[in-house]
CSV table of C-alpha atoms and ligand atoms in Angstrom, one decimal:
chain,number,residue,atom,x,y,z
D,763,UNK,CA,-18.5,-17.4,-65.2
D,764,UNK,CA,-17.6,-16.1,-68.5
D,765,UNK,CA,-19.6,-17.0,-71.4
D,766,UNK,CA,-19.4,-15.8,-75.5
D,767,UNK,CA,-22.4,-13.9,-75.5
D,768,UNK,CA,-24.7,-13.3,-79.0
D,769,UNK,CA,-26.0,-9.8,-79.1
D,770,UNK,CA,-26.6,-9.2,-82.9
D,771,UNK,CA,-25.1,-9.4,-85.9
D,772,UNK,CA,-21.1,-9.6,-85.6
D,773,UNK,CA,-21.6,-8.8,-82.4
D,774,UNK,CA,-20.2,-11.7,-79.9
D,775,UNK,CA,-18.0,-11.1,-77.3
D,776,UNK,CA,-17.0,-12.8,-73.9
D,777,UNK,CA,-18.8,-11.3,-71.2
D,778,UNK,CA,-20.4,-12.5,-67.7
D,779,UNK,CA,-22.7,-14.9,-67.5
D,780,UNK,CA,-24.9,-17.3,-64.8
D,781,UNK,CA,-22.9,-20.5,-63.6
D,782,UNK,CA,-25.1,-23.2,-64.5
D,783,UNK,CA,-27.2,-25.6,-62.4
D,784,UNK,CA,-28.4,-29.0,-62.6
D,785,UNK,CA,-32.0,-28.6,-63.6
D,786,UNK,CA,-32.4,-32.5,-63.8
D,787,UNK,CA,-31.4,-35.3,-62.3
D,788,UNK,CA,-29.5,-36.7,-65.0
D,789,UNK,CA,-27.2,-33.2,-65.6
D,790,UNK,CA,-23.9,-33.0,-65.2
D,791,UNK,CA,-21.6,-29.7,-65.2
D,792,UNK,CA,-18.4,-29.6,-67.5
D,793,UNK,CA,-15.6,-27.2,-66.7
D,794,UNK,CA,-15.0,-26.1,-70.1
D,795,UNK,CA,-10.9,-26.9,-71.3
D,796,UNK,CA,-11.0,-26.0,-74.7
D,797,UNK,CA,-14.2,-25.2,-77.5
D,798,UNK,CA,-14.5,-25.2,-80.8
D,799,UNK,CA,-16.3,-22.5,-83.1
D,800,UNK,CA,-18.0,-24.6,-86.4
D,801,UNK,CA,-18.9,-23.2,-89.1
D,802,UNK,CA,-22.6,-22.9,-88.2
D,803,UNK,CA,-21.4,-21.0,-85.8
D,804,UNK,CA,-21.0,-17.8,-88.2
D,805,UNK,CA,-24.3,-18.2,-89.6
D,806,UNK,CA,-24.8,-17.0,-86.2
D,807,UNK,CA,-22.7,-14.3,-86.1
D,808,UNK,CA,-23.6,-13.0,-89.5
D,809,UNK,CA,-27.3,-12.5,-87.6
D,810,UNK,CA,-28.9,-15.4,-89.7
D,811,UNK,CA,-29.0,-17.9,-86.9
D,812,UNK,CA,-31.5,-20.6,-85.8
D,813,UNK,CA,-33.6,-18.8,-83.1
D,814,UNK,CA,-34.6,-14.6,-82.6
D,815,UNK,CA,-32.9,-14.7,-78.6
D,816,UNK,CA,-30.3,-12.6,-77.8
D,817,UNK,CA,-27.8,-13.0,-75.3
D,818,UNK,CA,-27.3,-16.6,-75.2
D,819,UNK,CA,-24.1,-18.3,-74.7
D,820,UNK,CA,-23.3,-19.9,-78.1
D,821,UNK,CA,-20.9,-23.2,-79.5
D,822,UNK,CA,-21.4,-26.8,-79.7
D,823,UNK,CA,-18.4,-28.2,-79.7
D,824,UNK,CA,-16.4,-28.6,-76.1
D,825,UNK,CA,-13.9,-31.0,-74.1
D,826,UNK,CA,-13.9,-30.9,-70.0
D,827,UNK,CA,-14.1,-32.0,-66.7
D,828,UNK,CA,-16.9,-33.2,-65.1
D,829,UNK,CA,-17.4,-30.6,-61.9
D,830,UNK,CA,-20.8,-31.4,-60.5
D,831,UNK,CA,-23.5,-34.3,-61.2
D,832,UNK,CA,-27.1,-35.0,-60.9
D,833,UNK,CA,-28.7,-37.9,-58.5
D,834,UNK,CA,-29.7,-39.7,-61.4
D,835,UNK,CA,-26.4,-39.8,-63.0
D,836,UNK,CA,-24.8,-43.1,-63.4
D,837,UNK,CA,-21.4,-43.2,-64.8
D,838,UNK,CA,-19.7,-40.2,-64.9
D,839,UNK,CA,-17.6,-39.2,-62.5
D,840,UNK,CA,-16.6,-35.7,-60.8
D,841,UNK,CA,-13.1,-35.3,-62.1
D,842,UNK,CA,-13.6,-37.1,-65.4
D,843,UNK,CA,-12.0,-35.7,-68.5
D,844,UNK,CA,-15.3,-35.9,-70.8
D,845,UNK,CA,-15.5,-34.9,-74.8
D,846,UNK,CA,-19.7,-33.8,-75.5
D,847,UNK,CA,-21.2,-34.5,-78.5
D,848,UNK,CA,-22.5,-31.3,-80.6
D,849,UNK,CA,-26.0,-34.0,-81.0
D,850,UNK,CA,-27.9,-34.3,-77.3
D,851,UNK,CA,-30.6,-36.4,-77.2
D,852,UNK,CA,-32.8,-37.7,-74.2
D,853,UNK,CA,-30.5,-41.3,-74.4
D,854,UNK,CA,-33.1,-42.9,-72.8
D,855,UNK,CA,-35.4,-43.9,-76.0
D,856,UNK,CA,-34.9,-46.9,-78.2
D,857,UNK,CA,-33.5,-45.0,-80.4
D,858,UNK,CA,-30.9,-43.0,-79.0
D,859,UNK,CA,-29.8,-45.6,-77.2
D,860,UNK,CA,-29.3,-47.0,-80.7
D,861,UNK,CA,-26.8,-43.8,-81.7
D,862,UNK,CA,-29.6,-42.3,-83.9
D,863,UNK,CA,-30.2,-39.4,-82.0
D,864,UNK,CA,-32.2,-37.6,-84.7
D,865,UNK,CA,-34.4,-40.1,-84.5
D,866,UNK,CA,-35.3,-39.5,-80.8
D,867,UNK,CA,-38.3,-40.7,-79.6
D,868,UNK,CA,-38.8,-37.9,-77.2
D,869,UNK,CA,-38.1,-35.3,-79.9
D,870,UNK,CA,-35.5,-34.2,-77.3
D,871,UNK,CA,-32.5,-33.8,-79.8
D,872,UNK,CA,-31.2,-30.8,-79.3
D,873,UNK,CA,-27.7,-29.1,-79.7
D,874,UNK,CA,-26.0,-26.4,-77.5
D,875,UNK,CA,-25.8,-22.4,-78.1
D,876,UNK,CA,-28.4,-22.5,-80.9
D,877,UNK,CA,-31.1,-20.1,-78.0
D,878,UNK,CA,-31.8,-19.6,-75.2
D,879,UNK,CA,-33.3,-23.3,-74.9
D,880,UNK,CA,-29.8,-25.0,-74.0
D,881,UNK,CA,-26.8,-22.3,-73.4
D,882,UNK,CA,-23.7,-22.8,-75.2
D,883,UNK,CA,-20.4,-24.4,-74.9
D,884,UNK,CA,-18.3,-21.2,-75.1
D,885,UNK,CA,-18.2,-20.9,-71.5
D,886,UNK,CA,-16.3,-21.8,-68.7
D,887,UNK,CA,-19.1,-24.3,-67.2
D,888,UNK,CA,-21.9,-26.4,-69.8
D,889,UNK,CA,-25.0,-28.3,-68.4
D,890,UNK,CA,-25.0,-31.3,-70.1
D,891,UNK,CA,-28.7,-33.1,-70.1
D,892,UNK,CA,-28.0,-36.6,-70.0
D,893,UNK,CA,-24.7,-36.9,-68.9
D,894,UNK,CA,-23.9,-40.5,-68.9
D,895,UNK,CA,-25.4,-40.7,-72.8
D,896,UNK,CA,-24.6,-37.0,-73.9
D,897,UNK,CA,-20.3,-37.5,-73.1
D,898,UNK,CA,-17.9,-39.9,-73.8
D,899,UNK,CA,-14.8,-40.5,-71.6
D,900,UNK,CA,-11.9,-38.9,-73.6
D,901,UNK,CA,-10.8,-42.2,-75.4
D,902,UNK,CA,-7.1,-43.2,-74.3
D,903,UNK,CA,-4.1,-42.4,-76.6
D,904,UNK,CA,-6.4,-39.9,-77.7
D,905,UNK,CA,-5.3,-36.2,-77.6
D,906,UNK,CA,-7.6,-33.6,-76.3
D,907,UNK,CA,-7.5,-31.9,-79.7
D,908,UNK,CA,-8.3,-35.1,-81.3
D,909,UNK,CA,-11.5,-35.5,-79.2
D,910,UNK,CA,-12.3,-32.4,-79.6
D,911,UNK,CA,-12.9,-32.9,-83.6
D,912,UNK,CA,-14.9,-35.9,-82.4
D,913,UNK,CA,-17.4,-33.3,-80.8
D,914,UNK,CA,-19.1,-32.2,-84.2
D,915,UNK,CA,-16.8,-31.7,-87.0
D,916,UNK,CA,-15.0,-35.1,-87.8
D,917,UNK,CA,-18.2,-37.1,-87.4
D,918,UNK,CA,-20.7,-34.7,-89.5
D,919,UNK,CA,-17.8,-34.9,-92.4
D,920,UNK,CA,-18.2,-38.4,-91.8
D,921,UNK,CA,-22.2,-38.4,-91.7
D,922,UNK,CA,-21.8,-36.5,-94.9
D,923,UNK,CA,-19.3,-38.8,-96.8
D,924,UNK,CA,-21.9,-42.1,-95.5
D,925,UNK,CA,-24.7,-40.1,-97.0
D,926,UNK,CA,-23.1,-39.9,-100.1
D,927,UNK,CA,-22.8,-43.6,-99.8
D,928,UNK,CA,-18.9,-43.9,-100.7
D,929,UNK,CA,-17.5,-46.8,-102.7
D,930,UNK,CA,-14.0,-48.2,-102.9
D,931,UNK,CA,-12.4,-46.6,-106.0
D,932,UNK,CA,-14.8,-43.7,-106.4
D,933,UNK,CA,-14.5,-40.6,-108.0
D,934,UNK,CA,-15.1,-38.9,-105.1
D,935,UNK,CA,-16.2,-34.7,-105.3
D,936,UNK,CA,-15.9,-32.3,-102.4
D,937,UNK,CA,-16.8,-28.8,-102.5
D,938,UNK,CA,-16.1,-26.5,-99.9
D,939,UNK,CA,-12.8,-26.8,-98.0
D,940,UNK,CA,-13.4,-25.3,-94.8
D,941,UNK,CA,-12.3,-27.8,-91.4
D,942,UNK,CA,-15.2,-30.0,-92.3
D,943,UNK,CA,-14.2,-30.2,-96.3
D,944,UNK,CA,-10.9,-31.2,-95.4
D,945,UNK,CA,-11.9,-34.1,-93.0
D,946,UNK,CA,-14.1,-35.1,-95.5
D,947,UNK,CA,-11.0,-35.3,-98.1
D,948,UNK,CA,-9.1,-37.5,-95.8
D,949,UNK,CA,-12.4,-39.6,-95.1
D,950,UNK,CA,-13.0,-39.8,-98.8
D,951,UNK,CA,-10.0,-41.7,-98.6
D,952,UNK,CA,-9.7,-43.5,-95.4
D,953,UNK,CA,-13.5,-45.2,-97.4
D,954,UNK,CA,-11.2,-46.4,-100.4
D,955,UNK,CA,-11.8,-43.2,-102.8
D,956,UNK,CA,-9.9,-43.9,-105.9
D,957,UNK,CA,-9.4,-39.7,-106.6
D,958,UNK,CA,-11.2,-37.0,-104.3
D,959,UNK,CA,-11.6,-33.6,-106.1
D,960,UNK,CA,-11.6,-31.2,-103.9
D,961,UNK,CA,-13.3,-27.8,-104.7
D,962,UNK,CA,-12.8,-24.1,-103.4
D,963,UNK,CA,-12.4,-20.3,-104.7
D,964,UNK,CA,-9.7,-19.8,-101.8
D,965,UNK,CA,-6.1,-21.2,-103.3
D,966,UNK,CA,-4.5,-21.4,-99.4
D,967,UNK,CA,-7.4,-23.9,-98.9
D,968,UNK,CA,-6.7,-26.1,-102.1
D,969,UNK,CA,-3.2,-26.4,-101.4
D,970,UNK,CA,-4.2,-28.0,-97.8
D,971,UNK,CA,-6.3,-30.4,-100.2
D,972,UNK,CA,-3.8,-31.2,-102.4
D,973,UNK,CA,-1.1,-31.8,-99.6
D,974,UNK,CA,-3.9,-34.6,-98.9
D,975,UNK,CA,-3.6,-36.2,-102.1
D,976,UNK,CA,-6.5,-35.0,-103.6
D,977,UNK,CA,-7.1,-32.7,-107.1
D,978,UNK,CA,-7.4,-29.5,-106.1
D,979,UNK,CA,-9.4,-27.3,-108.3
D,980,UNK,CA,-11.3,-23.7,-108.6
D,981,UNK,CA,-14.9,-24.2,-109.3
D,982,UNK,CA,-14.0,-22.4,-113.0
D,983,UNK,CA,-11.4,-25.4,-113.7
D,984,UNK,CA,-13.6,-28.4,-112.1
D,985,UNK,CA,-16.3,-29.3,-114.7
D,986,UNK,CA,-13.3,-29.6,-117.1
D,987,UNK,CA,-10.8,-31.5,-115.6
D,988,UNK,CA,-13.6,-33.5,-114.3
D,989,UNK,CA,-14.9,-34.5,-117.4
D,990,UNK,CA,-11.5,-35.3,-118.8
D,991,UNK,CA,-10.3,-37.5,-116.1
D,992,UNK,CA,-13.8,-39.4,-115.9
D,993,UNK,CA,-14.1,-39.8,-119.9
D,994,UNK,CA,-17.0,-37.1,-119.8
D,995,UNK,CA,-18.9,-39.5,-116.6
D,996,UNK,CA,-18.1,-37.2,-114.1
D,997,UNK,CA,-17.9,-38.4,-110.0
D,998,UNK,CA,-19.9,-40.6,-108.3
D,999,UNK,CA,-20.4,-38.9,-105.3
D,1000,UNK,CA,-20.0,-35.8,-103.9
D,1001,UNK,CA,-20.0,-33.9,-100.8
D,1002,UNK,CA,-20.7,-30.3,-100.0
D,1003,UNK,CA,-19.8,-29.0,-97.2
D,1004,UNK,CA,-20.5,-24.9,-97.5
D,1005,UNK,CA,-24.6,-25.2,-98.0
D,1006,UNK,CA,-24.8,-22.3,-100.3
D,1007,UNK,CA,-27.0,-22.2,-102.9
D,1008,UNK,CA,-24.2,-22.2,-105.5
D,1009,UNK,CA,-21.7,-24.7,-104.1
D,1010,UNK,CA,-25.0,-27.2,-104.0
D,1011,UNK,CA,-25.4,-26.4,-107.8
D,1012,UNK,CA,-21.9,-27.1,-108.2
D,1013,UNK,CA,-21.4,-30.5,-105.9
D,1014,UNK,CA,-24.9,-31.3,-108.3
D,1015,UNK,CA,-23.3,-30.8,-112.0
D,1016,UNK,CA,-19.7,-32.7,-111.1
D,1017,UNK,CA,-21.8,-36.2,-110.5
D,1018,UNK,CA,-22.7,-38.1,-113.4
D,1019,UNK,CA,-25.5,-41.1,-113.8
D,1020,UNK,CA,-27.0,-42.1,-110.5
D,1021,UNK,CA,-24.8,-39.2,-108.9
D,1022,UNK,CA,-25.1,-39.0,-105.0
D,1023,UNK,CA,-25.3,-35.8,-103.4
D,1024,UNK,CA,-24.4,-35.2,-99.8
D,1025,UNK,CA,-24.9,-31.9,-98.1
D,1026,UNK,CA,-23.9,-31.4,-94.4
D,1027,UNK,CA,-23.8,-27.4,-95.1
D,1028,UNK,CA,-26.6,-25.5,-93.8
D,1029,UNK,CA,-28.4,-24.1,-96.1
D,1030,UNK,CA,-29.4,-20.0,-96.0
D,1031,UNK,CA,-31.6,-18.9,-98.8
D,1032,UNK,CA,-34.3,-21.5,-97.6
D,1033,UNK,CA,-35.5,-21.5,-101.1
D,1034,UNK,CA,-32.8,-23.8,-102.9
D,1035,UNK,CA,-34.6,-24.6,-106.1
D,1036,UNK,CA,-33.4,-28.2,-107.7
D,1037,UNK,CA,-33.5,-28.3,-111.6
D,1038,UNK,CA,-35.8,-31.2,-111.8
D,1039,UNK,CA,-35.3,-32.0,-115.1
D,1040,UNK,CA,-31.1,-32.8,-114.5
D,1041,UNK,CA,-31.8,-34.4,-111.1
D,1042,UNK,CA,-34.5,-36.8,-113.2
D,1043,UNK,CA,-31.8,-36.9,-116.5
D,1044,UNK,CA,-28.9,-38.1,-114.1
D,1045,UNK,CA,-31.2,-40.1,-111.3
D,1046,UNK,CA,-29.6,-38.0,-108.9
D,1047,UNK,CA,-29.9,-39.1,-105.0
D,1048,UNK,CA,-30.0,-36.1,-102.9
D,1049,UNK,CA,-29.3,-36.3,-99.3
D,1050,UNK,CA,-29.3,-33.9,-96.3
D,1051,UNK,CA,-29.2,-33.5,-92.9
D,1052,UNK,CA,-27.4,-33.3,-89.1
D,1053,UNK,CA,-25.8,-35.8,-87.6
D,1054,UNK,CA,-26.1,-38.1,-84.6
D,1055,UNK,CA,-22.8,-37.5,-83.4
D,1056,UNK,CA,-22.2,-40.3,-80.6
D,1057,UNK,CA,-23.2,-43.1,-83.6
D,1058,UNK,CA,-19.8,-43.0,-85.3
D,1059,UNK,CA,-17.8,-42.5,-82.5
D,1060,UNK,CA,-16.4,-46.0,-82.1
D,1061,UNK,CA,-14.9,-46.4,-85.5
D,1062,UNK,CA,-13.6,-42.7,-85.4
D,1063,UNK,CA,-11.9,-43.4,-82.6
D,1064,UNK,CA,-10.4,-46.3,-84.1
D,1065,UNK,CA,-9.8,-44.9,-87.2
D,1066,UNK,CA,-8.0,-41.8,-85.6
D,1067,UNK,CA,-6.0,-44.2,-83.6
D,1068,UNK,CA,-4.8,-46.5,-86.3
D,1069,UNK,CA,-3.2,-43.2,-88.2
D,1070,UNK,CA,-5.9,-43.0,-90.7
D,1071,UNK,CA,-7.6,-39.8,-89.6
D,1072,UNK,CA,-6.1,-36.4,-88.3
D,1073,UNK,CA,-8.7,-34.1,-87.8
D,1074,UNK,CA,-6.8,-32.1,-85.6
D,1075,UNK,CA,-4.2,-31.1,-88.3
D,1076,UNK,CA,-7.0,-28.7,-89.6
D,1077,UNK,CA,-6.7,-26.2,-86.3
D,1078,UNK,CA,-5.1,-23.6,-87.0
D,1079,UNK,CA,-5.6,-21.0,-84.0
D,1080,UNK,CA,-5.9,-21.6,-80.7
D,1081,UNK,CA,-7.1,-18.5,-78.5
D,1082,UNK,CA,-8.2,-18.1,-74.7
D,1083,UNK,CA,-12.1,-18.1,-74.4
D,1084,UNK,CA,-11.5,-13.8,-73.1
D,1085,UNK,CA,-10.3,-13.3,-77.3
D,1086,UNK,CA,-13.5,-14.8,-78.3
D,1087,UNK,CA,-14.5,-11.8,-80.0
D,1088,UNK,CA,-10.9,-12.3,-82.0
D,1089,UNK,CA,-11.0,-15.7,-83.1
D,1090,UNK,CA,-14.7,-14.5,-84.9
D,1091,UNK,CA,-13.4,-11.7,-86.3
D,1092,UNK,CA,-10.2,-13.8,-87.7
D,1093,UNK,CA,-12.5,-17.2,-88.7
D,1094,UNK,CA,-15.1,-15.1,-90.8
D,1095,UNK,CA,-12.6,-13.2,-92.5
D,1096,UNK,CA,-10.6,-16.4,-92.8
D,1097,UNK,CA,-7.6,-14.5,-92.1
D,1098,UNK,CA,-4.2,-15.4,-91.3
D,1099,UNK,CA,-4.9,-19.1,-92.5
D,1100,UNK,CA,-7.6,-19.2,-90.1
D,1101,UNK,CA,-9.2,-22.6,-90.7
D,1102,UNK,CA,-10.6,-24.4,-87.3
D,1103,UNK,CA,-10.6,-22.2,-84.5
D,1104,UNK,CA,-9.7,-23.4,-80.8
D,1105,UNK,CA,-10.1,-21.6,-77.5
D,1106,UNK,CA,-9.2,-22.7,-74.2
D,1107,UNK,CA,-10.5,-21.9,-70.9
Z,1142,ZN,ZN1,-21.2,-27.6,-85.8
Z,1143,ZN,ZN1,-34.2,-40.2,-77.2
């Protein structure tokens, strides 16, 4: 089949690779229909990724048609039109079975094209472990778009606006408007944000913001208009959804008193150093983490079909799998208006 392959640093490119096989009972095999490259995706390609292999198929995010399945499996089908979440676990602990996957009681959770450990789902065919827990049916009235921002990025924005434990008629920051930022603008409000300020150097990006209804502003301008509009108390909550040591330090000084802090960016540096003095001055809650995507399904889903949410507004390109090497290049240099990338089989 044909597979994006990672060989080094900037360096991914479609190329031949093994079909997959059930290894377990409980597999299934997805013919691939269209992908998704995240975010954490270029951490990857910039060579700072989350394992040392080389030439393993990389993504996360994929919708599909179940082609083959295990003996164990149960539900799926061959011929069923599946969406995967970016979040595997074993589903067969308490815990999965209760959505929180990071929880597992197996310490299976896992996520595809990370190593060699489970291949990617840039490819034409994805073993999924699990299959009956580890898909979803694509949800009628649905568009395949649509469930394909339900594969990682709408419910991590999600994950990351829950974190930061939203209240109606919040001041609500977010930093970082990348796909994932700007879901978590229009989830800022879909919670009952009162005003989301939404952060970014790049002005192409603000605009999408501000065509949102939120206040767009460069990191220079925030503090300010901040403070002004908040009589000097600043936001209640923010998310940050880049992971860099600088955004984090900017998502920290826009909260005020009892600030909460959400970051769903992954961090690079390793060594993020908190002022604990301000974090102990403000009483700042600090949260962090990945999220268990199949939990928040249901009311995304609803949400998306009541008119509330429209994740896929945010794509932007949509490439066949062979230009894989393209729609890199174009995402990390965030060129043409490249925002969430899309490639189809
Ligand atoms: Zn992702
Ligand atoms: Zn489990």
């Amino acid at each position: 089949m044909k597979a994006l392959l990672y060989r080094g640093p900037r360096d991914i490119a479609c190329e031949t690779f093994d079909d997959p096989k059930i290894a377990d009972d409980r597999d299934a095999i997805v013919r691939m229909t269209r992908c998704g490259i995240c975010g954490s995706d270029l951490h990857i390609y910039h060579g700072q990724g989350f394992s040392p292999d080389l030439g393993f198929c990389v993504g996360h995010e994929a919708v599909g048609e179940v082609v083959e399945v295990g003996k164990g499996v149960r539900r799926l089908k061959v011929g069923e039109k599946v969406m995967l979440s970016a979040a595997v676990g074993c589903g067969a602990c308490e815990r999965c079975l209760a959505g929180d996957i990071v929880q597992c009681r197996n310490n299976l959770m896992q996520c595809y094209g990370l190593s060699h450990r489970l291949e990617g789902c840039q490819a034409e065919f994805i073993r999924v472990p699990a299959g009956d827990f580890n898909t979803a049916p694509i949800p009628d009235g649905l568009t395949a778009d649509q469930a394909l921002m339900l594969t990682d990025n709408l419910p991590t924005a999600w994950f990351g606006l829950k974190g930061a434990r939203i209240e109606p008629g919040d001041n609500v920051v977010v930093v970082g408007l990348g796909p994932i930022g700007l879901m978590g603008v229009e989830g800022a409000f879909a919670m009952g944000a009162a005003t989301v300020f939404a952060v970014d150097l790049v002005a192409e990006r603000r605009a999408i913001a501000h065509a949102l209804g939120a206040v767009a502003l460069h990191p220079d301008d925030a503090p300010g208009v901040i403070a002004e509009a908040t009589q000097g108390r600043m936001a209640e909550a923010a998310l940050e959804a880049v992971g860099a040591d600088a955004t984090i330090n900017i998502a920290i000084s826009l909260v005020g008193r009892q600030g909460r802090v959400s970051v769903i960016g992954v961090n690079q540096t390793r060594k993020f150093e908190l002022d604990m003095a301000v974090a102990f001055m403000k009483g700042l809650s600090f949260t962090i983490g990945t999220c268990s995507v199949q939990r928040y399904w249901p009311e995304l889903i609803s949400l998306i079909r009541g008119g509330r949410l429209h994740p896929e507004r945010f794509i932007t390109h949509v490439l066949p799998l062979s230009e894989g090497d393209k729609a890199y290049r174009l995402f990390d240099a965030r060129e043409k208006g490249a925002l969430k990338m899309v490639m189809t089989a």
